[in-house]
Coordinates of C-alpha atoms and ligand atoms in Angstrom, one line a residue:
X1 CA 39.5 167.9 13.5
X2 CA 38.7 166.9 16.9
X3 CA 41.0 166.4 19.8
X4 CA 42.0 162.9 19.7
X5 CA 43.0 160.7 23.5
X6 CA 46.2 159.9 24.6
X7 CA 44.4 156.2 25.1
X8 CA 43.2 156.5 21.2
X9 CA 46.5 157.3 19.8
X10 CA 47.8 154.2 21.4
X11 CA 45.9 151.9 20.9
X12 CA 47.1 151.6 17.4
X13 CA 50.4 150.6 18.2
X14 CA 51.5 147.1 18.7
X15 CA 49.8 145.7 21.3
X16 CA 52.9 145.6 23.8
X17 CA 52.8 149.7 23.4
X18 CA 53.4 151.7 26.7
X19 CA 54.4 155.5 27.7
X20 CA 56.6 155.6 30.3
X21 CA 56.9 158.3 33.0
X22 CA 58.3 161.0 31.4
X23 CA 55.3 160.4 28.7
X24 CA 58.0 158.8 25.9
X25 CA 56.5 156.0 24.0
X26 CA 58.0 152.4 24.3
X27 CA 57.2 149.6 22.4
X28 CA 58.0 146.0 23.9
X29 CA 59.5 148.1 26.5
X30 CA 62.8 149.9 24.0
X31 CA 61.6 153.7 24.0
X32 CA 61.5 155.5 20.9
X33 CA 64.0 157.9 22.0
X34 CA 66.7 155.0 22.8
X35 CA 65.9 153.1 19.7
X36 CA 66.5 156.6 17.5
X37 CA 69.5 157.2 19.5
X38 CA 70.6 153.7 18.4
X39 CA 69.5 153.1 14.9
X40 CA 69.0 156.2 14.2
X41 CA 65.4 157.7 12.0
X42 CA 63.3 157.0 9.8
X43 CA 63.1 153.5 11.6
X44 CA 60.8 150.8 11.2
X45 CA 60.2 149.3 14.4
X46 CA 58.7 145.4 14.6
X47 CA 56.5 143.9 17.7
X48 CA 57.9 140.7 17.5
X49 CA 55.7 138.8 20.2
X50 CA 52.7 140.7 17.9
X51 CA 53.8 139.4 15.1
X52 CA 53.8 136.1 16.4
X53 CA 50.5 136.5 18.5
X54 CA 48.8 137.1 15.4
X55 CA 50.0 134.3 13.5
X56 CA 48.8 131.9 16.3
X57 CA 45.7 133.7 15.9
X58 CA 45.0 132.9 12.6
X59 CA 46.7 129.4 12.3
X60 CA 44.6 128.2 15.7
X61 CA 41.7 130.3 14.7
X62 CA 41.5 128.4 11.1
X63 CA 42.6 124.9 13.0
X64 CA 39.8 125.4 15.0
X65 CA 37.1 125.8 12.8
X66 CA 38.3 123.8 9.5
X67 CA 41.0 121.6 10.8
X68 CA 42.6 120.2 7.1
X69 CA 43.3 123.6 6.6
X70 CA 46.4 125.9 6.3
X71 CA 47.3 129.5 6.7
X72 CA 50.2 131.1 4.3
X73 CA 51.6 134.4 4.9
X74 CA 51.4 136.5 2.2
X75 CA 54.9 137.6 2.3
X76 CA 54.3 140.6 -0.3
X77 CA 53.0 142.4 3.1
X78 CA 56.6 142.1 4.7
X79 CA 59.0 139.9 2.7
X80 CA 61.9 140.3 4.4
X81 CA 63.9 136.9 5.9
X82 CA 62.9 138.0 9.1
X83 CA 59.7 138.4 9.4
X84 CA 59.0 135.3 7.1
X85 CA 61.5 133.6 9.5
X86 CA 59.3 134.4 12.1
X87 CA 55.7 132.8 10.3
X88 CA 57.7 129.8 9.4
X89 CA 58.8 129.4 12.6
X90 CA 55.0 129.5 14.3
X91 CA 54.5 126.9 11.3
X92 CA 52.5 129.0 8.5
X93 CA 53.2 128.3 4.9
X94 CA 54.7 131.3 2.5
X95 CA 52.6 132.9 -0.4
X96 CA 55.0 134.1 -3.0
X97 CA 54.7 136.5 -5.6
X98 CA 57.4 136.0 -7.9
X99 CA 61.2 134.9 -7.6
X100 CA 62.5 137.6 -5.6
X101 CA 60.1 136.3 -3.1
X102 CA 61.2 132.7 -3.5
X103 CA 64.2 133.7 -3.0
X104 CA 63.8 135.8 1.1
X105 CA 61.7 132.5 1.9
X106 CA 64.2 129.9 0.9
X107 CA 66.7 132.1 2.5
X108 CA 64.4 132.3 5.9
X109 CA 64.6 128.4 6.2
X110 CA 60.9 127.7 4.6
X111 CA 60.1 124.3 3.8
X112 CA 59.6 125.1 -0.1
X113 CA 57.1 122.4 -0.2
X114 CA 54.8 124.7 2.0
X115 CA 55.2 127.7 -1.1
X116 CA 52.4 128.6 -3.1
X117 CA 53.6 130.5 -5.8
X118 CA 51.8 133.5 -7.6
X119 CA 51.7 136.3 -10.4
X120 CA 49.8 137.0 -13.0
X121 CA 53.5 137.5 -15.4
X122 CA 55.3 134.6 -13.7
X123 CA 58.8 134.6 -16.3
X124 CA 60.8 132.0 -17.2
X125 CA 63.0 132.2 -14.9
X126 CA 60.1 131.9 -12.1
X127 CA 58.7 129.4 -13.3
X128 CA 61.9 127.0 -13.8
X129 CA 62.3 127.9 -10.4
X130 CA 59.5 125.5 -9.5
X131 CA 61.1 122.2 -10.7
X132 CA 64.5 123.6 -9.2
X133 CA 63.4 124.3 -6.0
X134 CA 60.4 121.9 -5.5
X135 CA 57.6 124.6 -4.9
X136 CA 54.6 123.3 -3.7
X137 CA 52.1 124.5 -5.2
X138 CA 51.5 127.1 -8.1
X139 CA 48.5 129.3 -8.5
X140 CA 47.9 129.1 -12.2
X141 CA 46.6 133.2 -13.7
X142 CA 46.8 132.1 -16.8
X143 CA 47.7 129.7 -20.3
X144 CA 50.5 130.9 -20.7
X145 CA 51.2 129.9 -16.9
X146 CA 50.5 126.1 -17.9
X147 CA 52.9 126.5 -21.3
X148 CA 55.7 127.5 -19.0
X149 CA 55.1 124.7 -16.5
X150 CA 54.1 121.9 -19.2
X151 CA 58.0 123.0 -21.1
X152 CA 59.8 123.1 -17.8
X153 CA 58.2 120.5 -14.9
X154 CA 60.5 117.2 -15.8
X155 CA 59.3 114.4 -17.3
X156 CA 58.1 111.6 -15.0
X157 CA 57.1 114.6 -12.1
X158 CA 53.5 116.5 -11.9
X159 CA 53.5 120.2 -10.4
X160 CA 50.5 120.5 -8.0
X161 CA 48.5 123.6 -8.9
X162 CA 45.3 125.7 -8.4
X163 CA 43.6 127.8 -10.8
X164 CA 43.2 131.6 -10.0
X165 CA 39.4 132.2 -10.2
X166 CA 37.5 135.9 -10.8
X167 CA 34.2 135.1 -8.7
X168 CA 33.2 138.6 -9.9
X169 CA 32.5 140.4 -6.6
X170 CA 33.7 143.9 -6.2
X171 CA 34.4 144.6 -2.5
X172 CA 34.7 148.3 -0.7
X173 CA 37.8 149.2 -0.8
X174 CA 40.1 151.5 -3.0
X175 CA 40.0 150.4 -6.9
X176 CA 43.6 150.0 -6.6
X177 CA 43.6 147.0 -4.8
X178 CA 40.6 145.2 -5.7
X179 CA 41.2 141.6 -7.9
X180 CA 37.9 140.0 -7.6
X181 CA 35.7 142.2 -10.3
X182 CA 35.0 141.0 -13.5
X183 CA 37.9 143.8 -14.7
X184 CA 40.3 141.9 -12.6
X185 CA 43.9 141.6 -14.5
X186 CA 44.4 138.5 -11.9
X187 CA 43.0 135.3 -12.6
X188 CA 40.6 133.8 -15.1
X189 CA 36.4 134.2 -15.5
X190 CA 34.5 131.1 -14.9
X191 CA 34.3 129.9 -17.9
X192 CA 37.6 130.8 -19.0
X193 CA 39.2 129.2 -15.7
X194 CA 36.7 125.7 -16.5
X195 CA 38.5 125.3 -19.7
X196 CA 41.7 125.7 -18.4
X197 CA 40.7 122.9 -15.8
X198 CA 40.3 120.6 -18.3
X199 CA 43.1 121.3 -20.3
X200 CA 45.5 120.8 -17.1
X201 CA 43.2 117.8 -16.1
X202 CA 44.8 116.2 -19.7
X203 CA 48.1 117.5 -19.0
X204 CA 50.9 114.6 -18.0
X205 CA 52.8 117.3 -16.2
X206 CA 50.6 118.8 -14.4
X207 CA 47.9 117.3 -11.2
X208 CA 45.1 119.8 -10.8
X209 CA 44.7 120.4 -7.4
X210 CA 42.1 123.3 -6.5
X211 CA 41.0 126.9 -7.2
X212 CA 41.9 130.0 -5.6
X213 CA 40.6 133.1 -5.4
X214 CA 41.6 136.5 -4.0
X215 CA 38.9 139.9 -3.9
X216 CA 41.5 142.3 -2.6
X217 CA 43.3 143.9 0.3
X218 CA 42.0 146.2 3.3
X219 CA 38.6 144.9 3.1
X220 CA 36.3 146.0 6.6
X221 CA 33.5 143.8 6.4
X222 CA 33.1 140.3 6.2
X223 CA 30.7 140.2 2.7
X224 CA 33.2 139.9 0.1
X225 CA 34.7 137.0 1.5
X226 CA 31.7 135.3 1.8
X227 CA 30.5 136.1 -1.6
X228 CA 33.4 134.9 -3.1
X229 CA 33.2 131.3 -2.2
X230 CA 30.0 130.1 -4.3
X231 CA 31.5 131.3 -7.1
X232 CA 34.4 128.8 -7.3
X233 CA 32.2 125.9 -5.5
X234 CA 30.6 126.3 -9.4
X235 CA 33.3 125.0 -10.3
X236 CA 33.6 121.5 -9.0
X237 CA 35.0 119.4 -6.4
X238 CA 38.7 119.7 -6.0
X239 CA 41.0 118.7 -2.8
X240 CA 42.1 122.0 -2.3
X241 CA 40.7 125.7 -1.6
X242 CA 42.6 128.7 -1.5
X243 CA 40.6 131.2 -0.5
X244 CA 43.0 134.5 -0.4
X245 CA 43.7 136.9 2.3
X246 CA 42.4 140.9 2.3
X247 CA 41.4 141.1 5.5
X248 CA 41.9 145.2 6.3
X249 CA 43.6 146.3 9.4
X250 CA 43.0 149.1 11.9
X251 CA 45.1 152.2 10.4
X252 CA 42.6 154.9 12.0
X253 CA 40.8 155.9 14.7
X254 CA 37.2 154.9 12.6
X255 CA 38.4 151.8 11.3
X256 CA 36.6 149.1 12.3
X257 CA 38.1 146.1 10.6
X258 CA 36.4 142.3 11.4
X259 CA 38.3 140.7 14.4
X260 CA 40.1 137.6 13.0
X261 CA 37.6 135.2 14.8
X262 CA 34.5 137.2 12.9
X263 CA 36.0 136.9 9.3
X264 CA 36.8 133.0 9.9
X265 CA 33.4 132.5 11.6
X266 CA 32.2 134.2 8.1
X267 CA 34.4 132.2 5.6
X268 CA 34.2 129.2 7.3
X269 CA 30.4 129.3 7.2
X270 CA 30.4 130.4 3.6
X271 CA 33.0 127.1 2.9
X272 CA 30.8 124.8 5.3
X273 CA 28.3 125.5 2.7
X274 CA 29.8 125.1 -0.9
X275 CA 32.6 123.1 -0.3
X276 CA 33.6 119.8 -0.1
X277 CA 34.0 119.0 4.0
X278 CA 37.2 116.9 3.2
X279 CA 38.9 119.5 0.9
X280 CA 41.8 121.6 2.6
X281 CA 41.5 125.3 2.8
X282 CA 44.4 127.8 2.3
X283 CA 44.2 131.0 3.9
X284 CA 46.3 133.7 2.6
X285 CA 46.5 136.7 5.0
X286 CA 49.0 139.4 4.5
X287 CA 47.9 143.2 6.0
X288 CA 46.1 141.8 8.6
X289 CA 48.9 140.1 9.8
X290 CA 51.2 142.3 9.9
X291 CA 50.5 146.2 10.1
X292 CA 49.5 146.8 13.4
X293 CA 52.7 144.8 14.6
X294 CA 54.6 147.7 13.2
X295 CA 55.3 151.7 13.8
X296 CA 57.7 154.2 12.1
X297 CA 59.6 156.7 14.3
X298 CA 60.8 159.9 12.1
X299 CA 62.7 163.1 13.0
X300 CA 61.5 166.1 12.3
X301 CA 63.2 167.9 9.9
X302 CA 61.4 171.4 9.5
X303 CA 58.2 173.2 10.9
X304 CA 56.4 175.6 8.4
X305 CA 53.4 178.0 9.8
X306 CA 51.3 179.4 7.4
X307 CA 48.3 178.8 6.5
X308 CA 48.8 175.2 6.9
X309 CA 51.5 173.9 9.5
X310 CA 53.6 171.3 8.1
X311 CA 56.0 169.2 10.1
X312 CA 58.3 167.7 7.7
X313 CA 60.1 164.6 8.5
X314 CA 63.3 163.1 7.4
X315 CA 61.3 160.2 5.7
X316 CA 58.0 160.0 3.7
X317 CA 57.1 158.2 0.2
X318 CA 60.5 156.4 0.2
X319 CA 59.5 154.4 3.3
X320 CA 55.5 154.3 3.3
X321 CA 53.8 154.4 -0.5
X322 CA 50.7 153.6 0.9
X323 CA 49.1 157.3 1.1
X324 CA 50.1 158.2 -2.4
X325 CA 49.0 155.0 -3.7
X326 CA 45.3 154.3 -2.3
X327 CA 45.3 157.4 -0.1
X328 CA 45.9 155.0 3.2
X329 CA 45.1 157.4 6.3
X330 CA 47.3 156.8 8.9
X331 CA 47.5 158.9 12.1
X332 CA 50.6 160.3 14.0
X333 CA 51.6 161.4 17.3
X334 CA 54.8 163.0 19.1
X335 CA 56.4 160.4 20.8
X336 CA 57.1 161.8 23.9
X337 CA 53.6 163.9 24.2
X338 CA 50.8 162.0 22.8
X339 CA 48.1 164.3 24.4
X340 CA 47.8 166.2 21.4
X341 CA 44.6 168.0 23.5
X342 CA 46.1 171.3 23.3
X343 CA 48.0 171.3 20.5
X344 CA 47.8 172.2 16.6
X345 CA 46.6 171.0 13.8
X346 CA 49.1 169.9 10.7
X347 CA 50.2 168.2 8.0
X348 CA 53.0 165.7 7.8
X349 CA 55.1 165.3 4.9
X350 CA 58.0 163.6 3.9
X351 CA 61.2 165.6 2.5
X352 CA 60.6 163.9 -1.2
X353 CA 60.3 166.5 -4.1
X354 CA 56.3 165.4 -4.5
X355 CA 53.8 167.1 -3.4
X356 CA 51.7 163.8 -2.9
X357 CA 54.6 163.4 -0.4
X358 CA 52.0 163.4 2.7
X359 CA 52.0 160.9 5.4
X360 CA 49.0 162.1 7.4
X361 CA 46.6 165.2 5.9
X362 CA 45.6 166.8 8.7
X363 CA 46.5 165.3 12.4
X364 CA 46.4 167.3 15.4
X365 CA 50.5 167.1 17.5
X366 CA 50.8 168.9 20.9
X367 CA 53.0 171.5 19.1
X368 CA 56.0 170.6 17.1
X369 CA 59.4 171.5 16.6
X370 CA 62.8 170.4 15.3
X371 CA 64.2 167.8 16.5
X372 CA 60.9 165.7 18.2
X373 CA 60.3 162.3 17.4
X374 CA 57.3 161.2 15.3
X375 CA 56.0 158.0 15.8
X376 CA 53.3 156.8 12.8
X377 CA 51.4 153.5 14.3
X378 CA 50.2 150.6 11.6
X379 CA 53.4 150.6 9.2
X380 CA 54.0 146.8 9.4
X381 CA 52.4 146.4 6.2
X382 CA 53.3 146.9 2.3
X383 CA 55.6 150.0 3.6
X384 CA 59.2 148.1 3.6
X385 CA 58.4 146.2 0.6
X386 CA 57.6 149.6 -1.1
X387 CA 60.2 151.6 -0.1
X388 CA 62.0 153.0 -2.9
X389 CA 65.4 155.0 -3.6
X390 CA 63.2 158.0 -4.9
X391 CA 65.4 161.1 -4.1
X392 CA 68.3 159.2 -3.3
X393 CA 66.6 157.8 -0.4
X394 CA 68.3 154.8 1.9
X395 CA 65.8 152.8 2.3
X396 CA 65.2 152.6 6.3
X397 CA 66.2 149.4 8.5
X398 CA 64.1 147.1 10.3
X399 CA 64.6 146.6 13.8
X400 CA 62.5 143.8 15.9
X401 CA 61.4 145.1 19.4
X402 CA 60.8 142.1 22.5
X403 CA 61.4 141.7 26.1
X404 CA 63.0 145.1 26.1
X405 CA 65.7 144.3 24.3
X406 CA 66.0 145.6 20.3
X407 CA 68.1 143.7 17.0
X408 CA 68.3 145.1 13.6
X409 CA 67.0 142.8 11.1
X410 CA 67.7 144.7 8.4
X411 CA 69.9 147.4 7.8
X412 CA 69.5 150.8 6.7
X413 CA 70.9 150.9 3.1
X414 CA 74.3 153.3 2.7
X415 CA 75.2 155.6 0.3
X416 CA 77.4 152.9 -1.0
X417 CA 74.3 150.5 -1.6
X418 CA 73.0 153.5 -4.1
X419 CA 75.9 153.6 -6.0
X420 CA 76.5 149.6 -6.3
X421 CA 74.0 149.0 -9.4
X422 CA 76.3 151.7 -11.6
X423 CA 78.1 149.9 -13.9
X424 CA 79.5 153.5 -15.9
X425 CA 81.1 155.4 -12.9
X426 CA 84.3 157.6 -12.5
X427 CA 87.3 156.6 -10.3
X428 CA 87.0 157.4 -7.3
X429 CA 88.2 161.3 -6.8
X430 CA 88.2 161.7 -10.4
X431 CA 86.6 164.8 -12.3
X432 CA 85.0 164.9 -15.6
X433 CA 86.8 167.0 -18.1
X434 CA 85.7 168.2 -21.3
Ligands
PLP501 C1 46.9 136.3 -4.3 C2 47.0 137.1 -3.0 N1 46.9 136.5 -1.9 C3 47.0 137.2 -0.7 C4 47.2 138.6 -0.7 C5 47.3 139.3 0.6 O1 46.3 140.3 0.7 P1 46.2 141.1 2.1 O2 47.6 141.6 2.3 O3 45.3 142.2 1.8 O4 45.8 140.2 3.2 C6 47.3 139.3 -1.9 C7 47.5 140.7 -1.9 O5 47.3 141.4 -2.8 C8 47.2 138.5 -3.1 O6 47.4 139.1 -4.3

């Protein structure tokens, strides 16, 4: 493990990421150690000017080069009101996967004619959400999908939808979140998704609108994408294209993910070749969007020397799944001494009774004791919406950071919040007796 720069370390914050004087990290200008002191760890600490710098990004980027065209966060990355407050706010659509999600976006004022709705087990109750809430579009995974819709959509209306495409293109990334291989539970083969075509092209209720199609997430070169378009251009001409989201995001020193500009100049091409040129196209970005905009501050908990120095943390697979479940590197640093030149190298882990429980495996901190704060850049995405009660954990609030000033968007959960669910609970301040 090499020595890593102060300068290195920091540049995979949000971009509005400083260290003042006395060396303490501060992100939109609120320093770590204030925000701690105020909302207290493990934290989850938003950019909001990044958030909303990249959504202009992508929304003028895709204008630019394909203007019928539309970008839809895909809130799964971050679906809480808040954030998809903020996207609707700079105008993107929402991608929802499932009611729940439905429900953050309505909630966040979204425009529900501007959902697409996904899932490859959409229930009953999701899908009579449609007619009940006017969704705008629904990605079709499968038959039973157009059962549902054909039993619920009113007579007299007709549900726009897409069909979910495999195009059969297995990108580099971890096999737990690839969907565009012919193994793909998601979506439908070619020829299975060309007979589904036709069967909603018959169907009163339904107005067949486009395909869509989706390889997978934290994808670092632009192949895949392009690959993925002929595939459903096979298909026929339709009015609408949804061509996913996936793009990966910088969690590491060595990644090297495609700027936005690169992967649009990529799909775009790809789409100026097999599509139609009046058709619209549907981005559907999610990680990208949202991770860097992001960092978790912990406290440290305990530090173990032995043959391997772990710093445990007062957080860990309750608040970030992301290691244990595709073995995400991220990187770490103390917040108030970055230069980590000197110092040792350890492992972090959370205080969960796993032993997967790691947040980084191996990361050199300028040497670390009780008490510091650890700050863990690239957290914005798939880390709140993961965060479980494992261990009787709270899950952690979000707090969004901008012209020095902080707000809590969400709050940390309370003890109370873990008992709420029980419906077979002793009085208060009584004791079992046998
Ligand atoms: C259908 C669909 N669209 C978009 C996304 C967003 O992907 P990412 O967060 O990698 O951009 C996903 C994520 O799995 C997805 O399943």
């Amino acid at each position: 493990m090499h020595a890593v720069g102060v300068d290195a370390l920091l540049s995979l914050f949000p971009p509005g990421s400083t260290l003042d004087d006395d060396g303490m990290l501060a992100i939109e200008g609120c320093r770590a150690d204030a925000l701690a002191a105020e909302f207290e760890t493990p934290l989850l600490v938003v950019s909001e000017p990044a958030l909303r710098a990249r959504a202009r990004e992508y929304a003028d980027g895709l204008a630019a080069r394909w203007p019928r065209s539309r970008v839809v966060f895909a809130s799964k990355a971050f679906p809480c009101t808040a954030v998809q407050r903020v996207m609707v706010e700079e105008g993107l659509g929402l991608d929802v996967a499932g009611g729940g999600e439905i429900v953050t976006a309505l909630a966040a004022g979204a425009d529900p004619a501007l959902l697409v709705l996904h899932g490859n087990a959409k229930g009953d109750d999701e899908i009579a959400m449609v007619a009940e809430h006017g969704i705008g579009l629904v990605v079709v995974d499968n038959a039973d999908d157009v059962d549902r819709l054909e039993a619920t959509v009113p007579k007299g209306r007709q549900q726009d939808v897409l069909v979910r495409v495999i195009p059969g293109v297995t990108a580099d990334t971890h096999a737990h979140v690839l969907t565009g291989h012919a193994g793909s539970k998601f979506g439908l083969l070619p020829a299975a998704a060309a007979a589904l075509i036709t069967r909603i092209e018959r169907s009163p209720r339904l107005r067949m609108q486009g395909l869509h199609v989706h390889v997978g997430s934290q994808i670092l070169d632009v192949d895949p994408f392009v690959q993925s378009v002929a595939p459903i251009a096979a298909l026929g001409e339709f009015p609408v294209y949804d061509l996913g989201g996936g793009l990966g995001a910088r969690y590491s020193y060595d990644d090297r993910p495609p700027a936005v500009g690169e992967y649009l100049d990529a799909l775009i091409g790809a789409a100026r070749e097999h599509l139609p040129a009046d058709a619209e196209v549907i981005l559907e970005p999610g990680r990208s969007m949202v991770a860097s905009a992001a960092a978790t501050l912990y406290r440290v908990v305990t530090v173990k020397r032995g043959e391997i120095t772990f710093v445990a943390v007062d957080g860990g697979m309750g608040d970030n799944l992301e290691v244990a479940l595709f073995d995400q590197r991220f990187e770490a640093g103390i917040a108030d001494r970055f230069d980590a030149g000197g110092g040792e190298e350890v492992t972090v882990v959370g205080r969960h009774c796993e032993s997967g429980d790691v947040l980084v495996d191996g990361v050199r901190l300028d040497a670390p004791r009780v008490g510091d704060l650890l700050a863990v850049p690239a957290t914005g995405a798939y880390c709140f919406t993961m965060a479980n009660n494992y261990n009787g954990n709270r899950r952690i609030p979000v707090v969004f950071a901008g012209d020095g000033a902080a707000r809590l968007v969400v709050r940390r959960e309370t003890w109370a919040d873990l008992l709420a669910r029980d419906t077979d609970r002793i009085e208060e301040g009584e004791r079992w007796r046998p």
